[in-house]
Coordinates of C-alpha atoms in Angstrom, one line a residue:
Chain A
M1 CA -3.6 72.6 -16.7
K2 CA -1.7 70.3 -14.3
I3 CA 2.0 70.5 -13.7
L4 CA 4.3 67.9 -12.3
V5 CA 7.5 69.2 -10.7
P6 CA 10.3 66.7 -9.8
V7 CA 12.6 67.9 -7.0
K8 CA 15.8 66.5 -5.5
R9 CA 17.3 66.7 -2.1
V10 CA 21.0 67.5 -2.4
L11 CA 23.9 68.8 -0.3
D12 CA 23.3 72.5 0.2
A13 CA 25.1 74.6 -2.5
N14 CA 26.9 76.7 0.1
I15 CA 28.5 73.7 1.9
T16 CA 32.1 72.9 1.2
V17 CA 32.3 69.4 -0.2
R18 CA 34.5 66.9 1.7
V19 CA 35.6 63.8 -0.1
K20 CA 35.8 60.7 2.2
S21 CA 39.4 59.6 2.7
D22 CA 38.6 56.0 1.8
G23 CA 37.4 57.1 -1.7
T24 CA 33.9 55.8 -1.2
G25 CA 32.2 59.1 -1.8
V26 CA 31.4 62.5 -0.4
D27 CA 30.7 63.0 3.3
L28 CA 27.0 63.7 3.7
A29 CA 26.7 62.8 7.4
N30 CA 25.1 65.6 9.4
Q31 CA 25.4 68.1 6.6
K32 CA 22.8 70.6 5.6
M33 CA 20.7 69.3 2.8
S34 CA 18.4 71.5 0.6
M35 CA 16.3 71.5 -2.5
N36 CA 18.5 71.4 -5.7
P37 CA 18.7 75.1 -6.8
F38 CA 17.5 74.4 -10.3
D39 CA 14.4 72.6 -8.9
E40 CA 13.5 75.6 -6.8
I41 CA 13.4 77.5 -10.1
A42 CA 11.1 74.8 -11.5
V43 CA 8.7 75.0 -8.5
E44 CA 8.7 78.8 -8.8
E45 CA 7.9 78.7 -12.5
A46 CA 5.0 76.3 -11.9
V47 CA 3.6 78.5 -9.1
K48 CA 3.9 81.6 -11.4
L49 CA 2.0 79.7 -14.1
R50 CA -0.8 79.1 -11.6
E51 CA -0.8 82.7 -10.5
A52 CA -1.2 83.6 -14.1
S53 CA -4.3 81.3 -14.2
I54 CA -2.6 79.0 -16.7
A55 CA -2.0 76.1 -14.3
T56 CA -4.7 74.7 -12.0
E57 CA -2.8 72.1 -10.1
I58 CA 0.9 71.5 -9.1
V59 CA 2.2 68.1 -7.9
A60 CA 5.7 67.9 -6.6
V61 CA 7.5 64.6 -6.6
S62 CA 10.8 63.5 -5.1
I63 CA 12.6 60.2 -5.2
G64 CA 14.8 59.3 -2.2
P65 CA 14.9 58.5 1.5
A66 CA 12.3 59.5 4.1
Q67 CA 14.2 62.8 4.7
A68 CA 13.2 63.9 1.1
Q69 CA 9.9 64.7 2.7
D70 CA 11.5 68.0 3.9
T71 CA 12.3 68.9 0.3
L72 CA 8.7 68.2 -0.7
R73 CA 7.4 70.3 2.2
T74 CA 9.5 73.2 0.9
A75 CA 7.9 72.8 -2.5
L76 CA 4.4 72.7 -0.8
A77 CA 5.3 75.9 1.1
M78 CA 6.3 77.6 -2.1
G79 CA 2.9 76.8 -3.6
A80 CA 2.6 73.2 -4.8
D81 CA -0.7 71.6 -4.0
S82 CA 0.3 68.0 -3.2
A83 CA 3.4 65.9 -3.1
I84 CA 4.5 62.4 -3.8
L85 CA 7.5 60.8 -2.2
V86 CA 8.8 57.7 -4.0
K87 CA 10.7 56.2 -1.2
T88 CA 14.0 54.3 -1.6
D89 CA 17.2 54.2 0.5
E90 CA 19.3 53.2 -2.6
T91 CA 21.3 55.7 -4.6
I92 CA 19.6 55.7 -7.9
E93 CA 20.9 57.1 -11.2
P94 CA 19.2 59.4 -13.7
L95 CA 18.0 56.6 -16.0
A96 CA 16.1 54.9 -13.1
V97 CA 14.8 58.3 -11.9
A98 CA 13.5 59.0 -15.4
K99 CA 11.7 55.6 -15.5
I100 CA 10.1 56.2 -12.1
L101 CA 9.0 59.7 -13.2
K102 CA 7.5 58.2 -16.4
V103 CA 5.3 55.9 -14.2
I104 CA 4.3 58.9 -12.0
A105 CA 3.6 61.0 -15.1
E106 CA 1.4 58.3 -16.6
Q107 CA -0.5 58.1 -13.3
Q108 CA -0.9 61.8 -12.8
G109 CA -1.4 62.9 -16.4
P110 CA 0.2 66.3 -16.3
D111 CA 0.2 68.7 -19.2
L112 CA 3.7 69.8 -18.4
V113 CA 6.7 68.5 -16.4
I114 CA 9.0 71.3 -15.2
M115 CA 12.3 70.2 -13.6
G116 CA 15.9 71.5 -13.0
K117 CA 18.4 71.2 -15.8
Q118 CA 20.9 69.4 -13.5
A119 CA 21.4 68.4 -9.9
I120 CA 24.4 70.1 -8.3
D121 CA 25.5 66.8 -6.7
D122 CA 26.0 64.4 -9.6
D123 CA 26.1 67.2 -12.3
S124 CA 24.6 64.7 -14.8
N125 CA 22.2 66.9 -16.7
Q126 CA 20.2 63.9 -18.1
T127 CA 16.9 63.2 -16.3
A128 CA 14.7 65.7 -18.2
Q129 CA 15.9 64.6 -21.6
M130 CA 15.6 60.9 -20.6
L131 CA 12.1 61.4 -19.3
S132 CA 11.0 63.2 -22.4
A133 CA 12.5 60.4 -24.6
L134 CA 10.8 57.7 -22.5
L135 CA 7.4 59.4 -22.6
G136 CA 7.8 60.4 -26.3
W137 CA 7.0 64.0 -25.4
P138 CA 8.8 67.0 -26.8
Q139 CA 11.6 68.5 -24.7
A140 CA 12.9 72.0 -24.1
T141 CA 16.0 72.0 -22.0
F142 CA 17.8 75.0 -20.3
A143 CA 14.8 77.2 -20.4
S144 CA 15.1 80.9 -19.7
K145 CA 11.5 81.8 -20.7
V146 CA 8.3 79.7 -20.8
E147 CA 5.1 80.9 -22.4
I148 CA 1.9 78.7 -22.5
A149 CA -0.9 79.6 -24.9
D150 CA -3.5 77.7 -27.0
G151 CA -2.3 74.3 -25.9
K152 CA 1.3 75.1 -26.9
A153 CA 4.5 76.0 -25.1
T154 CA 6.9 78.5 -26.5
V155 CA 10.2 78.1 -24.7
T156 CA 13.4 80.2 -25.0
R157 CA 16.5 78.1 -24.3
E158 CA 20.0 79.1 -23.3
V159 CA 22.4 77.6 -25.8
D160 CA 26.1 78.1 -26.4
G161 CA 26.4 81.4 -28.2
G162 CA 23.0 82.8 -27.5
L163 CA 19.3 81.9 -27.2
E164 CA 17.0 79.6 -29.2
T165 CA 13.2 79.6 -29.2
L166 CA 11.2 76.5 -29.8
E167 CA 7.4 75.9 -30.0
M168 CA 6.0 72.6 -28.9
S169 CA 2.7 70.8 -28.4
L170 CA 1.7 69.7 -24.9
P171 CA 2.3 67.6 -22.9
A172 CA 6.0 68.4 -22.8
V173 CA 9.1 68.3 -20.6
V174 CA 10.9 71.6 -19.7
S175 CA 14.2 71.8 -17.8
T176 CA 15.0 75.1 -16.1
D177 CA 18.1 77.3 -16.4
L178 CA 19.2 79.8 -13.8
R179 CA 17.8 82.8 -15.7
L180 CA 14.2 81.6 -15.8
N181 CA 13.2 83.3 -12.5
T182 CA 14.2 84.1 -8.9
P183 CA 12.6 81.5 -6.6
R184 CA 10.5 82.9 -3.7
Y185 CA 11.1 82.2 -0.1
A186 CA 8.4 80.3 1.7
S187 CA 6.7 82.6 4.3
L188 CA 6.2 81.2 7.8
P189 CA 2.4 81.0 7.4
N190 CA 2.9 79.1 4.2
V191 CA 5.4 76.7 5.8
M192 CA 2.7 76.0 8.5
K193 CA 0.0 75.5 5.8
A194 CA 2.3 73.2 3.9
K195 CA 2.3 70.8 6.8
K196 CA -1.4 70.1 6.2
K197 CA -1.1 69.6 2.5
P198 CA -1.3 66.0 1.2
L199 CA 2.0 64.0 0.9
E200 CA 1.6 60.5 -0.5
E201 CA 4.3 57.9 0.0
I202 CA 5.0 55.2 -2.6
D203 CA 7.6 52.4 -2.2
A204 CA 9.9 52.7 -5.2
A205 CA 10.2 48.9 -5.4
S206 CA 6.5 48.7 -6.0
L207 CA 6.7 50.5 -9.4
G208 CA 8.3 47.7 -11.3
V209 CA 11.3 49.8 -12.3
A210 CA 14.8 48.3 -12.2
L211 CA 16.7 50.5 -9.7
A212 CA 20.1 48.9 -9.8
P213 CA 22.8 51.2 -11.2
T214 CA 24.2 50.5 -14.7
L215 CA 27.0 52.9 -14.1
S216 CA 29.2 51.7 -11.2
V217 CA 31.1 54.3 -9.2
V218 CA 34.6 52.8 -8.7
S219 CA 36.0 55.6 -6.5
T220 CA 35.6 59.3 -5.6
A221 CA 38.7 61.3 -5.1
K222 CA 39.7 64.9 -4.4
P223 CA 40.7 66.8 -7.5
A224 CA 44.4 67.5 -7.9
E225 CA 45.5 70.5 -5.9
R226 CA 46.9 73.5 -7.7
K227 CA 50.4 74.4 -6.5
P228 CA 50.3 77.5 -4.3
G229 CA 50.6 80.8 -6.1
S230 CA 52.3 84.0 -5.2
M231 CA 51.2 87.6 -4.8
V232 CA 52.8 90.3 -6.9
S233 CA 53.1 93.9 -5.9
S234 CA 52.7 95.7 -9.2
V235 CA 51.4 95.5 -12.7
T236 CA 55.0 95.6 -13.9
E237 CA 56.0 92.6 -11.8
L238 CA 52.8 90.7 -13.0
V239 CA 53.6 91.2 -16.7
E240 CA 57.2 90.3 -16.1
K241 CA 56.2 87.0 -14.4
L242 CA 53.6 86.1 -17.0
K243 CA 56.3 86.6 -19.7
T244 CA 59.3 84.9 -18.1
E245 CA 58.0 82.6 -15.4
A246 CA 54.6 81.4 -16.7
R247 CA 55.4 82.0 -20.4
V248 CA 51.8 82.6 -21.3
L249 CA 52.3 86.0 -22.9
Chain B
M1 CA 35.2 48.5 -30.9
S2 CA 33.8 51.2 -33.0
I3 CA 32.8 54.7 -32.0
L4 CA 30.3 57.1 -33.5
I5 CA 30.8 60.8 -32.8
L6 CA 28.1 63.4 -33.2
A7 CA 29.6 66.4 -34.9
E8 CA 28.9 69.9 -33.4
H9 CA 28.3 72.5 -36.1
D10 CA 26.1 75.3 -37.3
N11 CA 25.7 74.0 -40.9
S12 CA 28.7 75.9 -42.1
T13 CA 31.5 75.6 -39.5
L14 CA 32.6 72.5 -37.6
A15 CA 33.1 73.4 -33.9
V16 CA 36.5 72.7 -32.3
A17 CA 34.7 70.7 -29.7
T18 CA 34.3 67.9 -32.2
A19 CA 38.1 67.6 -32.7
K20 CA 38.4 67.3 -29.0
A21 CA 35.7 64.6 -28.8
V22 CA 37.8 62.7 -31.5
A23 CA 40.8 63.0 -29.2
A24 CA 38.8 61.4 -26.4
A25 CA 37.6 58.7 -28.7
Q26 CA 41.2 57.9 -29.7
K27 CA 41.9 57.2 -26.1
I28 CA 38.9 54.8 -26.0
G29 CA 40.3 53.0 -29.0
G30 CA 38.7 51.5 -32.1
D31 CA 37.4 52.8 -35.5
I32 CA 36.1 56.3 -35.2
D33 CA 33.2 57.5 -37.5
V34 CA 31.7 61.0 -37.3
L35 CA 28.1 61.8 -38.0
V36 CA 27.2 65.2 -39.5
A37 CA 23.5 65.8 -39.2
G38 CA 22.3 69.1 -40.6
S39 CA 20.9 70.9 -43.6
G40 CA 23.3 72.2 -46.3
C41 CA 26.1 71.0 -44.2
G42 CA 28.5 69.8 -46.9
Q43 CA 31.3 72.1 -45.8
V44 CA 31.1 70.7 -42.3
A45 CA 31.3 67.1 -43.6
E46 CA 34.4 68.0 -45.5
A47 CA 36.0 69.6 -42.4
A48 CA 35.1 66.5 -40.4
A49 CA 36.7 64.2 -43.0
K50 CA 40.0 66.1 -42.5
L51 CA 40.2 65.3 -38.7
D52 CA 43.0 63.0 -37.8
G53 CA 41.9 59.6 -36.8
V54 CA 38.5 59.6 -38.4
A55 CA 37.7 56.5 -40.5
K56 CA 34.5 57.6 -42.1
V57 CA 32.1 60.6 -42.1
L58 CA 28.4 59.8 -42.2
V59 CA 26.3 62.7 -43.6
S60 CA 22.6 63.1 -43.0
D61 CA 21.8 66.3 -45.0
A62 CA 18.0 67.0 -44.7
D63 CA 15.6 69.7 -43.6
A64 CA 14.6 67.6 -40.6
Y65 CA 18.1 68.2 -39.1
A66 CA 18.4 71.9 -40.0
H67 CA 18.4 73.1 -36.4
Q68 CA 19.6 69.8 -34.9
L69 CA 16.7 69.5 -32.6
A70 CA 17.1 66.8 -30.0
E71 CA 14.2 64.6 -31.2
P72 CA 15.2 64.0 -34.8
V73 CA 18.9 63.8 -34.1
S74 CA 18.5 61.3 -31.3
E75 CA 16.3 59.1 -33.5
L76 CA 19.0 59.2 -36.2
L77 CA 21.7 58.3 -33.7
V78 CA 19.7 55.4 -32.3
H79 CA 19.0 54.2 -35.8
L80 CA 22.8 54.1 -36.4
A81 CA 23.8 52.8 -32.9
G82 CA 23.6 49.1 -33.8
G83 CA 27.0 49.2 -35.5
Y84 CA 28.8 51.0 -32.6
S85 CA 30.0 50.2 -29.1
H86 CA 30.3 53.9 -28.1
I87 CA 28.3 56.9 -29.0
V88 CA 30.1 60.1 -28.2
A89 CA 29.5 63.9 -28.3
A90 CA 31.1 67.0 -26.9
A91 CA 29.4 68.2 -23.7
T92 CA 28.2 71.4 -25.3
T93 CA 24.6 72.6 -24.8
S94 CA 23.8 70.7 -28.0
G95 CA 25.5 67.5 -26.9
K96 CA 23.9 67.7 -23.5
N97 CA 20.5 68.2 -25.1
V98 CA 20.7 65.3 -27.5
M99 CA 22.7 62.5 -25.9
P100 CA 20.7 61.7 -22.8
R101 CA 17.7 61.0 -25.1
V102 CA 19.9 58.6 -27.1
A103 CA 21.0 56.9 -23.9
A104 CA 17.4 56.5 -22.6
L105 CA 16.2 55.2 -26.0
L106 CA 19.0 52.6 -25.8
D107 CA 18.2 51.9 -22.1
V108 CA 21.6 52.8 -20.8
M109 CA 23.0 55.6 -18.6
Q110 CA 25.0 58.4 -20.1
V111 CA 28.5 59.1 -18.8
S112 CA 28.3 62.9 -18.6
D113 CA 31.1 65.3 -19.1
I114 CA 34.1 63.0 -18.9
T115 CA 37.5 64.6 -18.2
A116 CA 39.7 61.4 -18.6
V117 CA 39.5 58.0 -20.4
L118 CA 41.0 55.2 -18.2
S119 CA 39.8 52.3 -20.5
D120 CA 37.0 51.7 -23.0
K121 CA 34.5 51.5 -20.2
R122 CA 36.2 53.5 -17.4
F123 CA 36.1 57.2 -17.2
E124 CA 36.7 60.1 -14.8
R125 CA 34.1 62.8 -14.4
P126 CA 33.8 65.7 -12.0
V127 CA 30.9 65.9 -9.6
Y128 CA 29.8 68.4 -7.0
A129 CA 30.9 71.3 -9.2
G130 CA 34.4 69.8 -9.6
A131 CA 34.9 69.4 -5.8
A132 CA 35.3 65.7 -6.3
I133 CA 36.4 63.4 -9.2
Q134 CA 34.4 60.2 -9.7
T135 CA 35.8 57.2 -11.5
V136 CA 32.9 55.4 -13.1
E137 CA 32.6 52.2 -15.1
A138 CA 29.9 51.6 -17.7
T139 CA 28.4 48.0 -17.3
A140 CA 26.1 48.0 -20.4
D141 CA 27.3 46.9 -23.9
K142 CA 26.6 50.3 -25.4
V143 CA 28.4 53.3 -23.9
V144 CA 27.0 56.8 -24.3
V145 CA 29.5 59.5 -23.4
T146 CA 29.7 63.3 -23.5
V147 CA 33.2 64.8 -23.4
R148 CA 34.3 67.9 -21.6
A149 CA 36.1 69.7 -24.4
S150 CA 38.5 71.7 -22.2
A151 CA 40.0 68.4 -20.9
F152 CA 41.2 67.2 -24.3
D153 CA 43.5 68.6 -27.0
A154 CA 42.0 68.9 -30.4
V155 CA 43.3 66.4 -33.0
G156 CA 44.9 67.8 -36.2
D157 CA 43.4 68.1 -39.6
G158 CA 45.6 66.1 -41.9
G159 CA 43.2 63.3 -42.6
S160 CA 41.0 62.4 -45.6
A161 CA 38.2 60.2 -44.5
P162 CA 35.5 59.1 -47.1
L163 CA 32.0 60.6 -46.9
E164 CA 28.9 58.3 -46.8
A165 CA 25.4 59.6 -47.1
V166 CA 22.8 58.3 -44.5
D167 CA 19.2 58.3 -45.6
F168 CA 16.9 58.2 -42.5
A169 CA 13.7 60.0 -42.0
P170 CA 12.9 60.7 -38.4
S171 CA 9.3 60.8 -37.2
A172 CA 7.1 63.9 -37.6
P173 CA 8.4 66.6 -35.2
K174 CA 6.4 67.7 -32.1
V175 CA 8.8 70.6 -31.8
K176 CA 9.1 73.6 -34.1
F177 CA 12.1 75.8 -34.4
V178 CA 11.1 79.5 -34.0
S179 CA 14.2 81.6 -33.9
R180 CA 17.8 81.9 -32.8
D181 CA 19.3 85.0 -31.3
T182 CA 23.1 85.2 -31.4
P183 CA 24.6 88.2 -29.6
V184 CA 27.4 89.8 -31.6
S185 CA 30.6 89.2 -29.7
A186 CA 33.9 90.0 -31.3
G187 CA 36.9 88.0 -30.3
P188 CA 37.3 84.2 -29.9
E189 CA 34.7 81.8 -28.6
L190 CA 34.8 81.6 -24.8
A191 CA 34.9 77.8 -24.5
N192 CA 37.9 77.5 -26.8
A193 CA 39.9 80.7 -26.2
R194 CA 43.6 80.5 -25.3
I195 CA 43.2 83.5 -23.0
V196 CA 40.1 84.5 -21.1
V197 CA 39.5 87.8 -19.2
S198 CA 36.5 87.7 -16.8
G199 CA 34.9 90.4 -14.9
G200 CA 32.8 90.3 -11.7
R201 CA 30.4 92.3 -9.7
A202 CA 33.1 94.8 -8.6
L203 CA 33.0 96.3 -12.1
G204 CA 29.8 98.1 -11.0
S205 CA 28.1 98.6 -14.3
A206 CA 27.8 97.3 -17.9
E207 CA 29.6 100.5 -19.0
K208 CA 32.5 100.0 -16.7
F209 CA 32.6 96.3 -17.7
N210 CA 33.0 97.3 -21.3
E211 CA 35.4 100.1 -20.5
I212 CA 37.8 98.1 -18.3
I213 CA 37.5 94.5 -19.5
K214 CA 37.2 94.9 -23.2
P215 CA 40.4 96.8 -23.9
L216 CA 42.4 94.2 -22.0
A217 CA 40.7 91.3 -23.8
D218 CA 41.2 93.0 -27.2
K219 CA 44.9 93.6 -26.4
L220 CA 45.4 89.9 -25.5
G221 CA 43.2 88.5 -28.3
A222 CA 41.2 87.0 -25.4
A223 CA 37.6 86.0 -25.0
M224 CA 35.5 87.8 -22.4
G225 CA 33.9 86.0 -19.5
A226 CA 31.9 86.9 -16.4
S227 CA 30.9 85.7 -13.0
R228 CA 27.3 84.9 -12.3
A229 CA 27.0 88.0 -10.1
A230 CA 28.1 90.2 -13.1
V231 CA 25.6 88.4 -15.4
D232 CA 22.7 88.7 -12.9
A233 CA 23.5 92.4 -12.4
G234 CA 23.2 92.8 -16.2
Y235 CA 26.8 93.8 -16.8
A236 CA 27.4 91.0 -19.3
P237 CA 25.3 88.6 -21.4
N238 CA 24.6 85.3 -19.8
D239 CA 26.4 83.2 -22.3
W240 CA 29.6 84.8 -21.0
Q241 CA 29.0 83.2 -17.6
V242 CA 31.9 81.0 -16.4
G243 CA 31.0 78.5 -13.7
Q244 CA 29.2 75.3 -12.7
T245 CA 26.0 76.5 -14.3
G246 CA 27.7 78.4 -17.2
K247 CA 30.7 77.5 -19.3
V248 CA 33.6 75.4 -18.1
V249 CA 36.9 76.8 -19.5
A250 CA 40.5 75.7 -19.3
P251 CA 42.5 78.3 -21.2
D252 CA 46.3 78.8 -20.9
L253 CA 45.7 82.1 -19.1
Y254 CA 42.6 83.1 -17.1
I255 CA 42.5 86.6 -15.7
A256 CA 39.8 87.2 -13.0
V257 CA 39.0 90.8 -12.4
G258 CA 36.9 91.8 -9.5
I259 CA 35.7 88.3 -8.9
S260 CA 35.6 87.0 -5.3
G261 CA 35.8 83.3 -6.4
A262 CA 32.6 81.6 -5.2
I263 CA 32.8 77.8 -5.5
Q264 CA 30.4 77.8 -8.4
H265 CA 32.7 80.1 -10.3
L266 CA 35.9 78.2 -9.4
A267 CA 34.2 75.1 -10.8
G268 CA 34.2 76.7 -14.2
M269 CA 37.8 77.9 -14.4
K270 CA 40.1 76.2 -11.9
N271 CA 41.6 73.9 -14.5
S272 CA 43.1 76.9 -16.4
K273 CA 46.8 76.6 -16.8
V274 CA 47.7 79.9 -15.3
I275 CA 45.2 82.0 -13.2
V276 CA 45.7 85.7 -12.4
A277 CA 43.4 87.4 -9.9
I278 CA 43.0 91.1 -9.5
D279 CA 40.8 92.2 -6.6
K280 CA 40.8 94.7 -3.8
D281 CA 40.0 92.1 -1.1
P282 CA 43.2 90.2 -0.1
E283 CA 41.0 87.6 1.6
A284 CA 38.9 86.8 -1.5
P285 CA 38.9 83.0 -2.2
I286 CA 40.0 83.6 -5.8
F287 CA 43.5 84.2 -4.4
G288 CA 43.5 80.6 -3.1
V289 CA 43.6 79.3 -6.7
A290 CA 45.5 82.1 -8.4
D291 CA 49.0 81.6 -9.6
Y292 CA 49.5 85.3 -9.5
G293 CA 47.5 87.6 -7.3
L294 CA 47.4 91.4 -7.4
V295 CA 45.6 93.3 -4.6
G296 CA 44.3 96.7 -5.4
D297 CA 41.8 98.9 -7.2
L298 CA 40.9 97.2 -10.5
F299 CA 39.9 100.6 -12.0
E300 CA 43.5 101.6 -11.8
L301 CA 45.3 98.3 -12.2
V302 CA 43.5 96.9 -15.2
P303 CA 44.0 100.0 -17.5
E304 CA 47.6 100.0 -16.3
L305 CA 48.0 96.3 -17.3
T306 CA 46.4 97.0 -20.7
D307 CA 48.9 99.8 -21.3
A308 CA 51.8 97.7 -20.2
L309 CA 51.1 94.9 -22.7

C-alpha cells in the first residue's frame, strides 16, 4: 500500500507571533520555521503503518517556496521514501492546495492520504476535506486511531462530546488529531540518509491549477489586549472581588 | 441575499451553536433558512423553527443522514446551494467536517471560524492560534462560512417558522458509521458553559483532578476543562481540552487551576469575560491574561475556595 503525506512549512509553534505594524501580515523574516505539528503526526502514522508491514511506500509532498525542502527532508528523515516539492513563491489558500494535491494524488495513485487536521498558521482546517471532496474519496477527519485491514480503513475520530468510529473503503483521506500518536525525532544517521533520498521538484504553475486566492486578506491586526489584572492575596479577597467587582458570581 | 444554515444536532436536541450561527447570519443580513438533516429529527426541526429570525426550516429526514456523515450532508447542501448566497454552519467538529467539502464542491474557499461580521462578504477570523486577527473578503458569489460560536450571542426562541420537507437522495455512501462513544460528563457542555473550571498538569493525577476540580465545578454549576498537559497525562478526557487544538471557550468566568498558560492554551480561553488563575508559580504566563491571580498551593486554595462559595 502506498501512502501520500502532505506536509506544510509553518512558523514554529513555540515562536511568539509578531503582527507587522503596517497590518500586512505576520513577521516571518528570519524566524524559525518547522513542520506543522499535525503533519508530523501524519508522517509518524504513515511510518508506523509501514513498520506494521501495511504500507510499502511513503511519499511526502509539500507546496511552497524552495525552503520547504527542509520540511520534506525532515519527513524523509522520519521515514518517508521520497518527496515532491511543488514549488511556488505565492501564498496559496487551502482550495488551491487541495487542487494541487488532487493532481499529485492522481499521478501517484496512493491508497491513503494522511495529513494534518489544520495548519497552525492559517488555522483553516479545510484542506483534507476539500481534497477528499475533489477526489470523490471518503474522508475521516480528526483521527485518533487508524486501523487498516482487508482493503478498508477503520478510523476513530475525535468529535465534540466524545469519539466516533467510521469504516471506509480505500482510497481515502484521513486527517490527524493530536492524540493519534507521538511523532519520533529523526536520528542523526537518518538525517544524513535523508539527504540521499529522492526529492523531485515540480513548478506549481505547470499543473494547470488556478493559484490566485479567492479570499482576499484585507488586513492583519493584533487582537485587542486585555486590561491588566490584579493579584489577590487570599481566597476571601478573590470571592469578594468576583462578587462585587467582576459580578460573575 | 439569502442564507442557509446547517443545524447542529443529535437527532433529538438542537445545539445552542445553531442559535449562535443564526445570530451571525442576522449580521450578514437577508432571509435565513435552517436545514435540519437527520433521521427521526422532528423535534430538532421544531426547535429550529422557534429560533428568532429564521424564515423557514428545511427538513431532510432520512436514514442517509442519521449520523450526519460529511459525504451525504455536503451533497445535500450543494443540492440546495443554488438558492442561497451564503451557506453557514457553526465551527463545531461537525461543521468543520462538512463545510469544507461543500466549499470545494462549489469551487470556493471557506471562511473558517469567523469571530465578527463586517459586511456580507467581509469577516474577521483569528489566525496563529488567536495571536493575530485577519480581516478577509470573499470574492466569489457563493460564500461558505463557519462561525465561532463563542463569539456570538444566541438568538431567542420566540419564532414560528414554517417547516418544509426536502427530498434528496445522496449517492451511495463509501463510509459506514460504526459507533459513537460519549463519555458521561455531568454538568453543562464545555463549549457553552457560563463558567468553566479547568485543571492543568499541576493536579498530578486523575484522582486529584477529580478531588480538587470537580467539587468547585459542581458548586459553581460550571463545566470542567483541562490543559493539553493534563489530558496527555491522562488526568482528564481529551474532549475537555481547551486550546488551539481543543475547544475554544469564552465563558463569563474561566478559572484556571495549575495551568501555566502556554500560548496554545491561551488561544482557547483568552476571550473569556473574567479569568481567574490559581498557580504556585508567580511567573506563570497565565497571570499575564488573568483578571485575578492567586499565587499559592492549589491543593489548599481550591478546596478553600469551594468552601467559601
